[in-house]
Amino acid sequence: MPIGHTKLNDGRAIPNLAFGSGSVFRDKDVYNTVTAALDAGFRHVDTAQAYHNEDSVGKAIKDWIESDKDEKKRQIPRARCDLWITTKYSGGAAGPYEELKTSLQKLQLDYVDLYLIHHPMFVEGRVAQAWEEMERVKKDGLARSIGVSNFATSHIKELLKSAKVLPAVNQIRLHPYIYAENLETIETCAKHSIVVEAYGSLFPITQLPSGPVTAALEKPIKRLHATAAQILFLWVRAKHGVIVTTTGKKERLEEYLGIRKLGELKAEEVEAIDKAGQTSDAWIYHAVESKYQRFVHPVSTSRAFRRVLVFVLAITLLLVTAFWAYLAGGFSEMIHAYGVPLGIAYGLIALAVLRLIRLASSNQAEVLPFP
């Protein structure tokens, strides 16, 4: 099955396999990693402002293009048009338009092929304004295509109320354990010819290797002489998704690109994987997933205050109960029944207050688990 391309609603064609510079590579120099991916055969590179490595991504791209322009050595010299480069607006104060100009300087590019709003929280309360800037980005040629990331159906509907240009792509986390809950979003995207890009697709085998999905992969693995990772990528393609993945290992790069030599999954194999993902213990997988998936986004002081307030109220209830024990049985009875919980409660209250003070006095982004 050739990796090929998928046609977008703006007429352009996006490569179906992308190398991502996020995940474990956030805040790291990815020059060697991106170079290795390009050398291996990846032609789609996905990055973002929040990854804080656009500069090393750009240097790798520039050097890779310029490293072999000797036509005596190569029948087809490398060129910018051979690559598809994606970056994302991650909530910078200057707004999508100006932040992309900064990204282009770091990437050493005149344009990106795709520019996404990284998450709806970055444009909360100003979706129409932000998308208008995105449309201007496309009109001015800074990005050939524009889209969104991590948008659910409600976010897409809100955006479409004012959009003159449809998003070409919605990049979402997608694997069999969360396919059912993402189905509405996938169907909404299909209705508006918005292509779904899938990241995090290897979660079932990297974090839950003993889960039911792993067992469902066995038959197609044997039939196609493939690896578990390759079968999950074929599952994404069966859902008409564009694959976004990453690795720092050369052998993994070759493994992922190896899906070009494989056939497609049978309908019953896709159905079996879907069914395995709809486990009654889905909450366990979400709990594990939240441990590994982290997202950087700004947290407003008011939202933080509400969360801390709820927490303090819960602790207050504990304190009131302890005081009741004190009135009923005296100090010794209170300490006997509530000594340890009270000690923990006072400590947590102190931490919560310090956290609120830090958030109130800082405009920096906070790193939080994000589903």
XYZ file of C-alpha atoms in Angstrom:
371
model
C 0.000 0.000 0.000
C 1.721 3.208 -1.117
C 1.719 5.875 1.585
C 0.549 8.362 -0.998
C -1.278 11.619 -0.416
C -4.753 12.741 0.631
C -6.488 15.551 -1.224
C -7.553 18.467 0.958
C -10.668 20.588 0.522
C -8.497 23.425 -0.829
C -7.200 21.240 -3.667
C -3.750 20.509 -2.269
C -2.468 17.011 -1.456
C -0.969 16.208 1.956
C 1.466 13.279 2.452
C -0.188 10.532 4.504
C 2.754 9.976 6.851
C 4.320 12.751 8.924
C 7.308 12.878 11.249
C 6.517 14.852 14.403
C 9.015 16.943 16.362
C 6.875 17.081 19.510
C 6.234 14.453 22.186
C 9.586 13.443 23.759
C 11.393 15.998 21.581
C 9.768 19.111 23.073
C 12.313 21.717 24.134
C 15.108 19.699 22.532
C 17.414 20.192 19.575
C 15.972 17.903 16.897
C 18.467 18.635 14.114
C 19.839 15.092 13.939
C 16.441 13.513 14.471
C 14.718 15.442 11.672
C 17.690 14.915 9.364
C 17.505 11.168 9.994
C 13.776 11.182 9.221
C 14.319 13.030 5.939
C 17.183 10.716 4.986
C 14.987 7.698 5.740
C 12.268 8.934 3.390
C 9.845 11.103 5.375
C 8.713 14.123 3.379
C 6.184 15.540 5.835
C 7.528 17.226 8.990
C 5.161 18.355 11.754
C 6.200 20.876 14.405
C 4.643 23.601 16.576
C 5.472 26.786 18.400
C 4.838 25.029 21.722
C 7.545 22.449 20.984
C 10.222 25.170 21.196
C 12.361 23.524 18.533
C 11.308 25.175 15.275
C 14.806 26.599 14.899
C 16.508 23.197 14.839
C 13.740 21.811 12.609
C 14.360 24.640 10.166
C 18.122 24.179 10.180
C 17.730 20.461 9.510
C 15.394 21.151 6.573
C 17.661 23.832 5.122
C 20.817 21.734 5.396
C 19.082 18.638 4.032
C 17.906 20.505 0.942
C 21.287 22.108 0.353
C 23.456 19.117 1.242
C 23.121 17.390 -2.101
C 22.465 19.720 -5.005
C 25.162 18.192 -7.162
C 23.201 16.861 -10.148
C 26.082 14.499 -10.946
C 25.339 12.726 -7.678
C 21.559 12.984 -7.840
C 19.268 12.705 -10.809
C 16.668 14.828 -8.988
C 18.123 17.557 -6.714
C 16.308 18.179 -3.444
C 13.967 21.155 -3.302
C 11.634 22.873 -0.840
C 8.655 21.781 -2.926
C 9.555 18.135 -2.188
C 8.587 18.660 1.463
C 5.404 19.337 3.373
C 6.023 21.386 6.526
C 3.386 21.881 9.213
C 3.559 24.151 12.241
C 0.973 25.279 14.761
C -0.170 28.446 16.515
C 0.238 27.689 20.213
C -1.318 30.714 21.851
C 1.355 33.405 21.514
C 0.229 36.894 22.517
C 0.914 38.360 19.065
C -1.825 36.235 17.491
C -1.737 33.634 14.699
C -0.533 35.965 11.936
C 2.425 37.560 13.689
C 3.393 34.364 15.497
C 3.641 32.566 12.161
C 6.006 35.246 10.871
C 8.221 34.494 13.851
C 7.943 30.759 13.161
C 8.954 31.254 9.546
C 12.083 33.084 10.668
C 12.978 30.191 12.957
C 12.183 27.616 10.281
C 14.113 29.641 7.671
C 11.184 29.280 5.290
C 9.112 31.647 3.167
C 5.942 29.654 3.852
C 4.637 26.524 5.545
C 2.416 24.053 3.793
C 0.003 23.798 6.715
C -0.644 26.055 9.701
C -2.906 24.827 12.499
C -4.471 26.328 15.614
C -2.871 23.964 18.115
C -5.811 23.752 20.517
C -9.190 25.496 20.962
C -8.100 26.762 24.387
C -5.592 28.997 22.621
C -8.429 30.890 20.943
C -11.068 30.590 23.644
C -13.547 33.439 23.362
C -12.005 34.751 20.133
C -12.421 31.945 17.623
C -13.804 34.198 14.880
C -11.006 36.742 15.282
C -8.297 34.085 15.346
C -9.674 32.289 12.289
C -9.871 35.581 10.401
C -6.126 35.918 11.003
C -5.635 32.345 9.809
C -7.498 33.173 6.612
C -5.260 36.204 6.124
C -2.230 33.934 6.607
C -3.444 31.796 3.714
C -4.367 34.795 1.558
C -0.911 36.351 2.024
C 0.844 33.095 1.182
C 2.486 32.525 4.572
C 0.722 29.161 4.712
C -0.622 27.253 1.737
C -3.284 25.470 3.815
C -4.831 26.219 7.216
C -6.543 24.066 9.788
C -7.043 23.206 13.438
C -5.890 20.674 16.005
C -7.637 19.017 18.959
C -10.972 20.524 17.902
C -14.117 18.638 18.919
C -17.437 18.918 17.093
C -18.570 21.889 19.194
C -15.375 23.809 18.405
C -15.673 23.093 14.687
C -19.305 24.247 14.614
C -18.384 27.469 16.394
C -15.582 28.146 13.916
C -17.791 27.452 10.899
C -20.260 30.150 11.966
C -17.851 32.847 10.780
C -15.373 31.007 8.553
C -14.990 32.077 4.935
C -12.367 29.388 4.359
C -12.950 25.884 5.711
C -10.239 24.262 7.826
C -8.404 21.782 5.618
C -7.266 19.582 8.508
C -8.134 18.712 12.106
C -5.238 16.992 13.862
C -6.477 14.943 16.809
C -5.235 12.225 19.109
C -6.628 8.983 17.725
C -6.190 5.332 18.561
C -8.608 2.400 18.990
C -9.294 3.011 22.681
C -10.676 6.491 21.997
C -12.059 5.955 18.491
C -15.692 5.606 19.629
C -15.688 8.869 21.571
C -13.982 10.640 18.667
C -16.426 9.285 16.108
C -18.724 12.315 16.221
C -15.773 14.623 15.561
C -14.530 12.392 12.737
C -17.979 12.371 11.141
C -18.268 16.153 11.492
C -14.920 16.539 9.757
C -16.001 14.186 6.959
C -19.218 16.160 6.485
C -17.195 19.299 5.786
C -14.377 17.546 3.871
C -11.920 18.249 6.676
C -9.109 15.691 6.691
C -8.306 14.107 10.061
C -4.663 13.826 11.071
C -4.002 11.283 13.818
C -1.303 11.513 16.474
C -0.753 9.179 19.430
C -1.904 6.154 17.416
C 0.710 3.832 18.934
C -0.569 4.336 22.489
C -2.128 0.835 22.690
C 1.245 -0.873 22.222
C 3.563 1.650 23.865
C 1.603 2.168 27.090
C -0.875 -0.745 27.228
C 0.847 -3.681 25.529
C -1.296 -6.204 27.402
C -4.607 -4.533 26.497
C -7.304 -6.095 24.271
C -6.310 -4.062 21.213
C -2.889 -5.710 21.179
C -4.548 -9.113 20.908
C -6.723 -7.897 18.020
C -3.594 -6.928 16.084
C -2.239 -10.480 16.003
C -4.176 -11.797 12.987
C -3.312 -8.945 10.596
C 0.291 -9.027 11.886
C 0.577 -12.660 10.790
C -1.319 -12.188 7.526
C 0.688 -9.171 6.372
C 3.993 -10.145 8.038
C 3.902 -6.747 9.710
C 4.634 -5.233 13.104
C 2.062 -4.040 15.637
C 2.974 -0.406 14.907
C 2.470 -0.909 11.190
C -0.960 -2.454 11.747
C -2.035 0.496 13.891
C -0.919 2.856 11.135
C -2.912 0.816 8.614
C -5.878 1.119 10.978
C -5.496 4.915 10.878
C -5.397 4.795 7.080
C -8.521 2.610 7.090
C -10.192 5.507 8.913
C -8.903 7.840 6.146
C -6.531 9.529 8.573
C -3.119 11.071 7.961
C -0.530 9.539 10.312
C 1.633 11.740 12.559
C 4.283 9.798 14.447
C 7.789 10.161 15.815
C 10.841 8.215 16.930
C 14.517 8.766 17.582
C 15.544 5.354 16.276
C 16.619 4.693 12.688
C 15.160 1.195 12.706
C 11.782 2.585 13.760
C 11.841 5.129 10.949
C 12.382 2.301 8.468
C 9.666 0.238 10.152
C 7.126 3.049 9.899
C 7.975 3.761 6.266
C 7.629 0.030 5.637
C 3.839 0.357 5.459
C 4.431 1.362 1.843
C 5.037 -2.318 1.080
C 1.988 -3.632 2.931
C -1.551 -4.222 1.799
C -4.664 -2.821 3.406
C -6.473 -4.204 6.431
C -9.551 -6.295 5.771
C -12.882 -4.890 6.915
C -13.236 -7.599 9.549
C -9.761 -6.808 10.902
C -10.633 -3.139 11.270
C -13.902 -4.102 12.948
C -12.093 -6.422 15.384
C -9.672 -3.653 16.359
C -12.565 -1.215 16.805
C -14.407 -3.688 19.017
C -11.315 -4.361 21.124
C -10.994 -0.645 21.723
C -14.528 -0.410 23.098
C -13.621 -2.149 26.338
C -15.789 -1.827 29.414
C -12.635 -0.817 31.276
C -12.096 2.236 29.071
C -11.716 4.481 32.115
C -8.502 2.585 32.975
C -7.019 3.451 29.599
C -7.961 7.107 29.973
C -6.345 7.188 33.409
C -3.126 5.731 32.020
C -3.284 7.986 28.977
C -3.592 11.164 31.031
C -0.348 10.219 32.743
C 1.587 10.243 29.483
C -0.185 12.890 27.397
C 0.741 16.417 28.427
C -0.147 19.666 26.763
C 1.103 23.192 27.316
C -1.616 25.830 27.438
C -2.204 29.103 29.242
C -4.347 28.875 32.351
C -6.350 31.946 33.283
C -6.193 33.138 36.862
C -9.993 33.027 37.151
C -10.136 29.375 36.064
C -7.305 28.483 38.427
C -9.067 30.340 41.232
C -12.282 28.368 40.675
C -10.399 25.081 40.812
C -8.550 26.063 43.981
C -11.791 27.341 45.528
C -13.517 23.990 45.025
C -10.508 22.270 46.530
C -10.454 24.570 49.565
C -14.189 24.059 50.126
C -13.669 20.284 50.183
C -10.868 20.639 52.720
C -13.034 23.021 54.758
C -15.687 20.319 55.003
C -13.056 18.005 56.473
C -12.042 20.663 58.991
C -15.648 21.276 60.038
C -16.136 17.554 60.564
C -12.975 17.417 62.661
C -14.165 20.389 64.734
C -17.447 18.594 65.351
C -15.421 15.632 66.652
C -13.547 18.057 68.922
C -16.782 19.440 70.389
C -18.175 15.950 70.871
C -15.145 14.212 72.341
C -12.468 16.755 73.029
C -9.007 17.358 71.605
C -7.718 13.828 72.093
C -10.695 12.319 70.275
C -10.218 14.736 67.368
C -6.509 13.901 67.072
C -7.211 10.187 67.335
C -9.817 10.270 64.539
C -8.556 13.065 62.290
C -4.899 13.704 63.110
C -3.357 12.384 59.896
C -6.074 13.740 57.527
C -5.828 17.151 59.167
C -2.064 17.267 58.747
C -2.384 16.380 55.085
C -5.233 18.868 54.629
C -3.269 21.788 56.032
C -0.307 20.905 53.834
C -2.466 20.723 50.695
C -4.149 24.017 51.495
C -0.761 25.690 51.775
C 0.337 24.243 48.418
C -2.931 25.312 46.773
C -2.612 28.882 48.014
C 1.013 29.091 46.858
C -0.007 27.747 43.428
C -2.756 30.359 43.099
C -0.349 33.141 44.069
C 2.141 31.893 41.460
C -0.499 31.797 38.729
C -1.838 35.215 39.638
C 1.614 36.788 39.426
C 2.794 35.046 36.261
C 1.770 35.120 32.596
C 3.692 31.968 31.777
C 2.033 28.829 30.475
C 1.404 25.971 32.846
C 2.032 22.347 31.927
C -1.028 20.279 32.701
C -2.275 16.805 31.849
C -4.646 17.163 28.931
C -7.031 14.535 27.535
